[in-house]
Amino acid sequence: MAAQREGITPPLRVLEEALGLGLTTAGDVEDAVAAEGTYYLEQVTITEASEDDDFEYEEIPDDNFSIPEGEEDLTKAMQMFQEQVTDSQILEQKTVLPSKREVPEVIEDFLCNFLIKMGMTRTLDCFQSEWYELIQKGVTEVSGAGNVPDVYSQNMLLENENKNLKKDLKHYKQAADKAREDLLKTQKERDFHRMHHKRIVQEKNKLINDLKGLKLHYASYEPTIRVLLEKHQTLLKQKMMTSLERDKAAKKGSGPGTKFKLMEPGNSYQASKIRVVSDSEKNCEAEDPTQKGLLREVREQTKYKTRMKDNTKDTEFPTDMPPNPNLYSRKENNFPEKLGYRLKTIYKLHELPVSCIIMHPHKDILVSCSEDRLWKAMGLSKAKVLVTGTGHTDWLSNCCLHPSGNKLATSSGDTTVKLWDLSKGNCILTLEGHKHAVWSCTWHSCGDFVASSSLDTTSKIWDVNSERCRCTLYGHTDSVNSIEFFLCSNTLLTGSADKSLSIWDARTGQCEQSLYGHMHSINDATFNPRDHIIASCDSCGVIKLWDFRKLLPIVSIDVGPSPGNEVNFDSSGQLLAQASDSGVIHLLDLKSGQIHKLMGHEDEVHTVAFSQDTERLFSGGSEGTVRMWS
């Protein structure tokens, strides 16, 4: 049997010779066999147990190795003491218990795993059938197969580690690329902010220099102002002395043979002297008695107006105004809104662009103002101009009718607001105070106040009765392009080129709330007559609807890119019209959300207005015409 074992080549050696590896030597194999001992295989057939089995089993005697009762406690105590001594020695020596030895992978398992990994199933089946057949025949010993050399295991471990390292390297490359992009972006932002900082520093230095120059300029004016104040005081003293001399001359003028003329303000005279009227002056006065009478009448009217203006008190803002009757009305509109407007008539009213159109609240009259410095009132029934107003020295920007329809307010580029008698076309009052062009004006529902907005970034509230500015509204940082009173309220709405809407309390002049959302300059804003809705349009053609109670945007509609010049609601509050620089009028139905376009202007459309019955729509353009759609 030993000779047979010596004649059989170990399986590991056979595998190495077949693969041509030659990794192990015969001496190494013999040393391994000598170290592990001699093993051999014996084929045994196991059958089921049978009742007729005559096999006799050897009985193992059950000897009693119990400890006597007297020695039981002593033995336990000695055993515990011995265990404690052993534990203390282990702790003192800090002995580390050996870890579990890792069992190396054998050759057959290595080959099976390799074939499974490579997907060679048929080769795996052939190998297993032949391998186990040789084992059963005893040709090959299982114990002599040996283990896989460490180089194979190390190669596999290194291969797996190499794959993992490649994956990590790929992730690190991606992270590095992203970090490089972030670095470049950060460097660009840094350069931008650095340039911006330099520009700001330059502007700051420039402003500081300008401020220093203004301070020096102001300091140079102080001596002049001081001299002018001294001259003013001197003139006041001279005026008082002249008044005293005039009173004395009036008392002495009653003597016979001497004629004196009482001195009036505006005539040239010298202090402490009485001017005697010569014969030539008497003849001149006698030659032109009409002129003398007119001058006296004008002086008396001027004195009367000045006295009345000084005695007039400021009008109080109404506190118990009735609510807007249309605001909470839920009745069906007798004139339902429609989108099918068609161009019907063209009126040539002005030579220059039409800037504003409004409808009379009680009559079938249209009022238009233009850049030709004129405003005109036209009767629509006969298409005839009834009144033409002249008086402004520059273009007209806006107009607004008094709630009664008898007066008209106009704003102009000459920095003034004028009030007119609509029936006669006469200017009854001029309001001055703005520093730049006035863009818009509006009447209060009570008819005692007019509000105006200007290019000088301010708005003003004027008292018509006392003929003075009651309040100036500050807050916008750019031109205030539109202004409007909420119906039956002291609330005022302004739209500005600083891209914001502001809501003001006219009684206090304080800004109650500002609405932000537009990305470009706001050209116009208006209230819905039947709901708490605000509509606004900007210079990029965007229309926004706002909830006036919640002060939040409702919807934004882009009909650009051409600027929107004006927006207006019809009397039902369900149809919104926008005038555009593209020559198109956009109609927005608030119920359905439909947008309809009216095209008929050859150039820009500046203004749009509905008739009271919403059956007609009027528009004014840069060609100086007013067009009627129905």
XYZ file of C-alpha atoms in Angstrom:
630
model
C 0.000 0.000 0.000
C 2.916 2.291 0.828
C 4.576 1.399 -2.461
C 1.393 2.232 -4.271
C 1.258 5.598 -2.528
C 4.880 6.218 -3.386
C 4.202 5.446 -7.063
C 1.308 7.905 -7.329
C 2.259 11.495 -8.167
C 0.565 14.063 -5.900
C -2.316 15.915 -7.605
C -0.705 19.312 -7.034
C 2.405 18.192 -8.888
C 0.297 16.807 -11.748
C -1.557 20.132 -12.057
C 1.647 22.135 -12.072
C 3.253 19.925 -14.740
C 0.108 20.107 -16.876
C -0.007 23.910 -16.629
C 3.775 24.174 -17.047
C 4.057 26.259 -13.951
C 6.611 24.295 -11.889
C 5.886 26.317 -8.838
C 6.605 23.495 -6.290
C 9.351 20.930 -6.064
C 9.219 17.262 -5.099
C 11.106 17.950 -1.921
C 8.508 20.466 -0.830
C 5.738 17.940 -1.367
C 7.536 15.205 0.583
C 8.176 17.612 3.447
C 4.493 18.552 3.515
C 3.448 14.853 3.542
C 5.890 14.052 6.325
C 4.636 16.954 8.398
C 0.940 16.130 7.999
C 1.280 12.324 8.317
C 0.313 9.434 6.038
C -3.337 9.179 4.903
C -5.134 6.727 2.676
C -8.680 6.282 1.317
C -10.905 3.325 2.115
C -14.198 2.749 0.357
C -17.048 2.012 2.803
C -20.630 1.211 1.865
C -23.261 2.306 4.414
C -26.626 0.603 4.372
C -29.755 1.136 6.417
C -29.999 -0.496 9.803
C -31.859 -3.818 9.869
C -33.521 -5.710 12.662
C -31.807 -8.872 11.526
C -28.398 -7.291 11.830
C -26.214 -9.678 13.913
C -23.582 -7.045 14.595
C -22.702 -6.912 18.271
C -21.880 -3.628 19.886
C -19.399 -3.366 22.737
C -20.884 -2.073 25.921
C -19.041 0.661 27.771
C -19.194 0.229 31.526
C -20.691 3.164 33.445
C -18.153 3.642 36.231
C -19.044 6.070 39.013
C -16.351 8.658 39.358
C -18.195 10.710 41.949
C -16.189 12.521 44.581
C -16.811 11.717 48.196
C -18.874 14.155 50.144
C -15.986 15.255 52.365
C -13.699 16.133 49.484
C -16.299 17.871 47.235
C -15.999 21.391 48.677
C -12.246 21.300 48.877
C -11.941 20.210 45.268
C -14.204 23.037 44.047
C -12.307 25.611 46.073
C -8.954 24.394 44.716
C -10.284 24.496 41.155
C -11.572 28.079 41.528
C -8.320 29.191 43.114
C -6.363 27.651 40.244
C -8.538 29.439 37.659
C -8.033 32.810 39.387
C -4.258 32.320 39.444
C -4.278 31.482 35.740
C -6.392 34.556 34.910
C -4.099 36.857 36.888
C -1.026 35.464 35.127
C -2.634 36.037 31.740
C -3.479 39.635 32.656
C 0.029 40.296 33.989
C 1.690 38.900 30.881
C -0.833 40.712 28.633
C -1.083 37.573 26.580
C -2.972 38.050 23.275
C -5.033 35.072 22.268
C -4.229 33.911 18.756
C -6.800 34.734 16.125
C -8.543 32.138 14.083
C -6.279 30.743 11.417
C -7.410 31.549 7.918
C -7.943 28.387 5.943
C -6.295 28.679 2.522
C -8.206 27.815 -0.589
C -7.511 24.337 -2.032
C -6.695 23.671 -5.672
C -10.034 22.138 -6.642
C -11.991 25.035 -5.106
C -9.699 27.504 -6.840
C -10.263 25.826 -10.212
C -14.037 25.610 -9.705
C -14.219 29.258 -8.704
C -12.070 30.243 -11.667
C -14.263 28.319 -14.150
C -17.460 29.763 -12.616
C -16.025 33.240 -12.769
C -15.100 32.788 -16.454
C -18.502 31.274 -17.275
C -17.009 27.965 -18.493
C -19.858 25.746 -17.275
C -19.228 22.803 -19.591
C -15.562 22.661 -18.648
C -16.637 22.874 -15.000
C -18.977 19.897 -15.396
C -16.283 17.814 -17.117
C -13.714 18.723 -14.429
C -16.003 17.847 -11.532
C -17.135 14.519 -13.006
C -13.565 13.420 -13.820
C -12.128 14.763 -10.553
C -14.584 12.963 -8.286
C -14.311 9.784 -10.412
C -10.558 9.726 -9.799
C -11.108 10.296 -6.100
C -13.531 7.358 -5.882
C -11.123 5.099 -7.733
C -8.340 6.142 -5.378
C -6.092 7.355 -8.134
C -5.945 10.846 -6.629
C -5.775 11.658 -2.952
C -7.808 14.605 -1.680
C -5.328 15.383 1.068
C -2.450 15.483 -1.386
C -4.075 18.054 -3.643
C -2.553 20.822 -1.585
C -3.541 24.482 -1.411
C -3.395 27.263 -3.947
C -0.019 28.999 -3.769
C -0.150 32.449 -2.187
C 0.794 34.082 -5.482
C -2.582 33.202 -7.033
C -4.533 34.473 -4.038
C -2.422 37.598 -3.927
C -2.921 38.155 -7.643
C -6.671 37.902 -7.267
C -6.675 40.222 -4.267
C -4.451 42.682 -6.081
C -6.665 42.487 -9.150
C -9.783 43.276 -7.111
C -7.957 46.034 -5.285
C -6.764 47.390 -8.641
C -10.357 47.521 -9.922
C -11.503 49.316 -6.791
C -8.616 51.760 -7.089
C -9.522 52.437 -10.741
C -13.115 53.187 -9.724
C -11.903 55.508 -6.972
C -9.521 57.154 -9.433
C -12.402 57.775 -11.842
C -14.493 59.351 -9.063
C -11.558 61.463 -7.957
C -11.005 62.663 -11.531
C -14.645 63.695 -11.798
C -14.438 65.476 -8.464
C -11.223 67.189 -9.572
C -12.835 68.350 -12.843
C -15.818 69.736 -10.950
C -13.527 71.437 -8.453
C -11.544 72.919 -11.356
C -14.754 74.312 -12.898
C -15.818 75.748 -9.550
C -12.390 77.287 -9.134
C -12.556 78.940 -12.561
C -16.062 80.225 -11.832
C -14.959 81.554 -8.463
C -11.960 83.257 -10.052
C -14.202 84.928 -12.633
C -16.577 86.108 -9.916
C -13.621 87.346 -7.905
C -12.311 89.311 -10.896
C -15.781 90.745 -11.548
C -16.260 91.833 -7.948
C -12.739 93.245 -7.892
C -13.462 95.356 -10.973
C -16.822 96.377 -9.517
C -15.121 97.369 -6.279
C -12.570 99.447 -8.166
C -15.349 101.180 -10.100
C -17.271 101.897 -6.894
C -14.124 103.285 -5.286
C -13.578 105.539 -8.303
C -17.180 106.753 -8.179
C -16.875 107.299 -4.442
C -13.725 109.374 -4.893
C -15.423 111.336 -7.646
C -18.442 112.021 -5.426
C -16.162 113.062 -2.569
C -14.378 115.512 -4.866
C -17.700 116.837 -6.158
C -18.945 117.225 -2.593
C -15.822 119.149 -1.646
C -16.266 121.390 -4.658
C -19.921 122.023 -3.743
C -18.908 122.893 -0.191
C -16.366 125.383 -1.495
C -18.959 126.745 -3.919
C -21.457 127.122 -1.081
C -18.842 128.786 1.117
C -18.134 131.300 -1.656
C -21.831 132.244 -1.730
C -22.134 132.878 1.995
C -20.626 136.405 1.891
C -22.925 137.270 -1.014
C -25.954 135.972 0.878
C -24.897 137.988 3.914
C -24.612 141.164 1.833
C -28.014 140.518 0.236
C -29.593 140.066 3.659
C -28.142 143.374 4.806
C -29.479 145.062 1.671
C -32.869 143.480 2.297
C -32.958 144.859 5.827
C -31.968 148.289 4.534
C -34.724 148.234 1.896
C -37.288 147.244 4.521
C -36.272 150.219 6.638
C -36.498 152.507 3.593
C -39.953 151.141 2.830
C -41.142 151.919 6.331
C -39.740 155.442 6.152
C -41.394 155.952 2.768
C -44.748 154.848 4.165
C -44.435 157.382 6.984
C -43.504 160.181 4.581
C -46.434 159.261 2.332
C -48.870 159.490 5.252
C -47.480 162.894 6.238
C -47.761 164.134 2.636
C -51.371 162.927 2.451
C -52.258 165.015 5.522
C -50.510 168.124 4.204
C -52.026 167.760 0.728
C -55.328 169.338 1.764
C -53.822 172.934 1.680
C -54.962 175.350 -1.113
C -52.835 175.858 -4.214
C -50.883 172.652 -3.891
C -51.718 169.326 -5.503
C -50.107 166.139 -4.545
C -50.451 162.609 -5.919
C -50.609 159.860 -3.382
C -47.846 157.401 -3.902
C -48.826 153.830 -4.854
C -46.748 150.654 -4.664
C -44.804 150.143 -7.867
C -44.162 153.836 -8.624
C -40.606 155.185 -8.470
C -39.924 157.691 -5.702
C -37.287 158.786 -3.262
C -37.499 158.576 0.465
C -38.531 161.746 2.372
C -39.635 163.438 -0.895
C -43.078 164.082 -2.374
C -43.381 163.963 -6.146
C -45.342 166.934 -7.543
C -47.380 166.210 -10.636
C -46.294 168.403 -13.554
C -48.500 169.891 -16.258
C -47.117 167.525 -18.906
C -47.994 164.484 -16.798
C -51.489 165.896 -16.292
C -51.896 166.214 -20.031
C -50.689 162.618 -20.581
C -53.118 161.299 -18.021
C -55.929 163.280 -19.559
C -55.062 161.970 -23.039
C -55.456 158.245 -22.057
C -58.212 157.862 -19.470
C -59.133 154.316 -20.689
C -55.691 152.947 -19.944
C -55.733 154.570 -16.529
C -59.081 152.968 -15.739
C -57.944 149.515 -16.890
C -54.826 149.701 -14.750
C -56.878 150.712 -11.723
C -59.316 147.813 -12.364
C -56.504 145.276 -12.691
C -54.899 146.472 -9.469
C -58.169 146.217 -7.603
C -58.791 142.655 -8.924
C -55.269 141.590 -7.971
C -55.691 142.994 -4.462
C -59.074 141.267 -4.152
C -57.718 137.879 -5.308
C -54.743 138.146 -2.969
C -57.007 139.016 -0.059
C -59.397 136.152 -0.858
C -56.517 133.660 -1.230
C -55.050 134.670 2.118
C -58.420 134.307 3.819
C -59.246 130.899 2.219
C -58.675 127.944 4.502
C -57.432 124.517 3.446
C -60.095 121.983 2.520
C -60.467 119.012 4.818
C -60.248 115.520 3.326
C -63.606 113.717 3.525
C -63.771 111.103 6.277
C -67.279 109.677 5.807
C -67.239 109.067 2.072
C -69.840 106.626 0.717
C -68.434 103.337 -0.556
C -67.907 102.742 -4.227
C -71.369 101.763 -5.539
C -69.831 99.592 -8.277
C -67.357 97.786 -6.013
C -69.713 95.248 -4.470
C -72.337 95.275 -7.204
C -73.150 91.719 -8.308
C -75.739 92.638 -10.934
C -75.266 91.475 -14.477
C -73.800 94.091 -16.747
C -76.294 95.525 -19.200
C -73.523 95.925 -21.751
C -71.531 92.671 -21.690
C -67.912 92.813 -22.707
C -66.923 91.729 -26.190
C -63.696 91.138 -28.061
C -64.925 91.569 -31.633
C -64.169 95.288 -32.057
C -63.690 96.561 -35.617
C -62.239 99.882 -36.776
C -65.096 102.206 -37.728
C -64.008 105.872 -37.829
C -60.767 107.875 -37.836
C -60.752 111.460 -36.490
C -57.857 113.768 -37.343
C -57.811 116.052 -34.285
C -54.138 116.953 -33.774
C -51.006 117.592 -35.778
C -48.741 115.838 -33.293
C -49.112 112.559 -31.331
C -52.168 112.147 -29.095
C -51.040 111.540 -25.510
C -54.351 110.979 -23.686
C -58.056 110.288 -24.320
C -60.861 110.417 -21.715
C -64.645 110.085 -21.908
C -67.132 112.487 -20.311
C -68.896 110.749 -17.385
C -72.393 112.010 -18.339
C -72.289 113.166 -21.969
C -71.248 111.702 -25.297
C -68.114 113.840 -25.411
C -64.500 112.816 -25.932
C -61.575 114.917 -24.645
C -58.085 114.485 -26.099
C -54.756 116.172 -25.409
C -51.681 116.164 -27.587
C -48.050 117.102 -27.880
C -49.146 120.117 -29.967
C -49.927 121.893 -26.606
C -53.696 121.734 -27.224
C -56.615 119.865 -25.731
C -59.897 119.407 -27.579
C -63.428 118.360 -26.594
C -65.351 116.664 -29.421
C -69.034 115.781 -29.564
C -69.288 112.225 -30.856
C -72.834 112.527 -32.116
C -71.887 115.147 -34.742
C -68.125 114.480 -34.782
C -67.509 118.176 -34.196
C -64.884 119.849 -32.001
C -66.764 121.824 -29.345
C -63.935 123.435 -27.357
C -60.173 123.883 -27.869
C -57.953 124.792 -24.946
C -54.668 126.683 -25.324
C -52.324 127.937 -22.644
C -49.598 125.403 -22.011
C -46.131 126.249 -23.287
C -45.043 122.657 -23.850
C -46.521 119.263 -24.753
C -49.505 117.863 -22.834
C -49.021 114.494 -21.165
C -52.367 113.703 -19.508
C -55.821 115.024 -18.708
C -58.575 114.146 -16.254
C -62.217 115.264 -15.865
C -63.820 116.521 -12.645
C -66.394 114.050 -11.225
C -69.146 116.509 -12.221
C -67.726 116.792 -15.756
C -67.531 120.628 -15.674
C -63.789 121.031 -15.124
C -60.715 119.584 -16.758
C -57.215 119.113 -15.339
C -54.230 118.855 -17.686
C -50.548 118.082 -17.023
C -47.737 119.262 -19.244
C -44.050 119.234 -19.942
C -43.918 122.894 -18.850
C -43.930 121.597 -15.186
C -47.467 122.911 -14.507
C -50.955 121.529 -13.934
C -53.832 123.662 -15.267
C -57.528 123.582 -14.412
C -59.997 124.529 -17.139
C -63.660 125.425 -17.509
C -64.723 122.719 -19.950
C -67.697 124.656 -21.335
C -65.712 127.830 -22.133
C -62.175 126.499 -22.565
C -60.735 129.081 -20.166
C -57.926 128.337 -17.726
C -59.193 129.027 -14.201
C -56.129 127.961 -12.194
C -52.448 127.105 -12.757
C -50.655 124.929 -10.206
C -46.886 125.360 -10.125
C -44.363 123.515 -7.958
C -42.839 120.615 -9.868
C -39.232 120.971 -11.012
C -39.559 118.822 -14.140
C -42.220 117.660 -16.570
C -45.551 116.468 -15.126
C -46.594 113.064 -16.464
C -50.054 112.483 -15.017
C -52.903 114.044 -13.014
C -56.096 112.806 -11.333
C -59.129 114.203 -9.490
C -60.291 113.162 -6.030
C -63.866 111.832 -5.903
C -64.979 114.860 -3.846
C -63.670 117.231 -6.523
C -61.649 119.436 -4.134
C -58.211 117.896 -4.719
C -55.973 117.181 -7.694
C -52.920 114.887 -7.572
C -50.028 115.021 -10.037
C -46.881 112.945 -10.699
C -43.674 114.213 -12.224
C -40.301 113.400 -13.687
C -38.723 114.903 -10.554
C -39.513 111.588 -8.679
C -42.247 113.257 -6.577
C -46.033 113.457 -6.530
C -48.083 116.380 -5.234
C -51.603 116.778 -3.855
C -53.155 120.176 -4.637
C -56.030 121.888 -2.803
C -58.218 123.466 -5.480
C -59.957 125.821 -3.022
C -56.860 127.226 -1.305
C -54.872 126.951 -4.574
C -51.785 125.511 -2.931
C -49.879 122.246 -2.604
C -51.135 120.376 0.438
C -48.561 117.573 0.401
C -45.559 116.289 -1.552
C -45.090 112.515 -1.738
C -41.477 111.345 -1.522
C -40.365 107.725 -1.837
C -39.809 106.820 -5.472
C -36.242 106.861 -6.758
C -37.100 107.519 -10.402
C -39.701 109.268 -12.534
C -43.318 108.825 -11.329
C -45.155 108.025 -14.567
C -48.758 107.526 -13.417
C -51.051 108.511 -10.558
C -54.699 107.716 -9.779
C -57.169 108.081 -6.896
C -59.156 105.004 -5.884
C -62.863 105.774 -6.406
C -64.624 107.122 -3.274
C -61.452 106.855 -1.232
C -58.431 108.791 0.017
C -56.115 106.098 -1.359
C -53.675 107.061 -4.089
C -51.814 104.739 -6.495
C -48.533 105.672 -8.231
C -46.412 103.797 -10.771
C -42.758 104.663 -11.248
C -39.785 104.020 -13.483
C -38.081 102.459 -10.442
C -40.176 99.310 -11.250
C -42.470 99.649 -8.209
C -46.075 100.550 -7.414
C -46.851 102.540 -4.254
C -50.110 103.003 -2.349
C -50.429 106.270 -0.391
C -52.768 107.790 2.176
C -53.598 111.228 0.771
C -54.509 112.602 4.206
C -51.087 111.933 5.755
C -48.899 111.745 2.654
C -47.405 108.470 3.873
C -46.652 105.428 1.716
C -48.771 102.564 3.065
C -47.417 99.773 0.862
C -45.137 99.173 -2.135
C -45.606 96.415 -4.720
C -42.611 94.889 -6.472
C -42.602 92.439 -9.369
C -41.974 94.327 -12.594
C -38.528 93.945 -14.131
C -38.764 97.170 -16.166
C -40.053 100.740 -15.846
C -43.803 100.961 -15.080
C -45.573 103.216 -17.581
C -49.159 103.102 -16.285
C -51.323 101.632 -13.508
C -55.067 101.783 -12.848
C -57.806 100.469 -10.521
C -60.616 98.136 -11.557
C -63.917 100.042 -11.081
C -65.800 96.931 -9.902
C -63.245 94.900 -7.968
C -60.167 95.140 -5.761
C -57.780 94.637 -8.681
C -54.907 96.788 -9.934
C -53.584 96.532 -13.494
C -50.135 97.779 -14.525
C -47.949 97.658 -17.640
C -44.236 98.251 -18.124
C -41.787 99.260 -20.833
C -41.234 95.648 -21.915
C -44.915 94.898 -22.617
C -45.648 92.903 -19.436
C -49.138 93.290 -17.903
C -49.584 92.437 -14.220
C -52.786 92.095 -12.196
C -52.574 92.649 -8.412
C -54.937 91.880 -5.537
C -55.498 95.267 -3.871
C -56.654 93.735 -0.561
C -53.911 91.112 -0.184
C -51.302 93.280 -1.964
C -50.087 90.254 -3.926
C -49.672 89.622 -7.686
C -52.423 87.571 -9.336
C -51.140 86.956 -12.844
C -48.437 88.210 -15.204
C -49.005 88.345 -18.987
C -46.211 89.081 -21.448
C -47.463 90.701 -24.683
C -44.093 92.358 -25.439
C -41.432 93.075 -26.332
C -42.915 96.430 -27.386
C -43.596 98.789 -24.436
C -47.103 99.102 -23.017
C -48.095 102.794 -22.776
C -51.478 102.674 -21.022
C -53.998 100.238 -19.526
C -57.715 100.852 -18.920
C -60.687 98.785 -17.724
C -64.147 98.987 -19.225
C -67.136 99.891 -17.023
C -67.858 96.199 -16.279
C -64.359 95.599 -14.945
C -64.040 92.381 -16.948
C -62.222 93.700 -20.035
C -58.759 95.280 -19.984
C -57.231 97.199 -22.902
C -53.542 97.959 -23.371
C -52.032 100.470 -25.832
C -48.698 99.291 -27.241
C -45.791 100.876 -29.083
C -46.114 98.161 -31.727
C -49.344 99.755 -33.008
C -51.479 96.951 -31.535
C -54.243 97.207 -28.932
C -54.386 94.116 -26.679
C -57.767 93.185 -25.153
C -57.708 90.827 -22.161
C -60.904 89.088 -20.999
C -60.482 88.503 -17.240
C -63.120 85.737 -17.178
C -61.838 83.510 -19.959
C -58.242 84.701 -20.113
C -58.472 85.292 -23.873
C -56.265 87.921 -25.504
C -57.473 89.626 -28.681
C -55.465 92.016 -30.861
C -56.801 95.109 -32.646
C -54.573 96.215 -35.506
C -55.360 99.442 -37.343
C -52.775 102.027 -36.317
C -49.819 102.642 -38.597
C -47.570 103.632 -35.696
C -47.422 103.668 -31.897
C -50.636 103.624 -29.815
C -50.328 105.954 -26.818
C -53.745 105.869 -25.157
C -56.966 103.857 -25.070
C -60.388 104.391 -23.448
C -63.806 102.663 -23.382
C -67.180 104.372 -23.719
C -69.561 104.156 -20.756
C -71.643 101.434 -22.457
C -68.488 99.507 -23.533
C -69.886 99.383 -27.075
C -67.116 101.614 -28.402
C -63.392 101.765 -27.896
C -61.268 104.858 -28.636
C -57.518 104.934 -29.208
C -54.988 107.680 -29.884
C -51.700 107.267 -31.696
C -48.515 109.022 -32.685
C -49.991 110.013 -36.066
C -52.285 112.561 -34.327
C -55.530 110.657 -34.920
C -58.252 109.271 -32.673
C -59.776 105.997 -33.872
C -63.149 104.586 -32.905
C -63.672 100.815 -32.697
C -67.101 99.239 -32.360
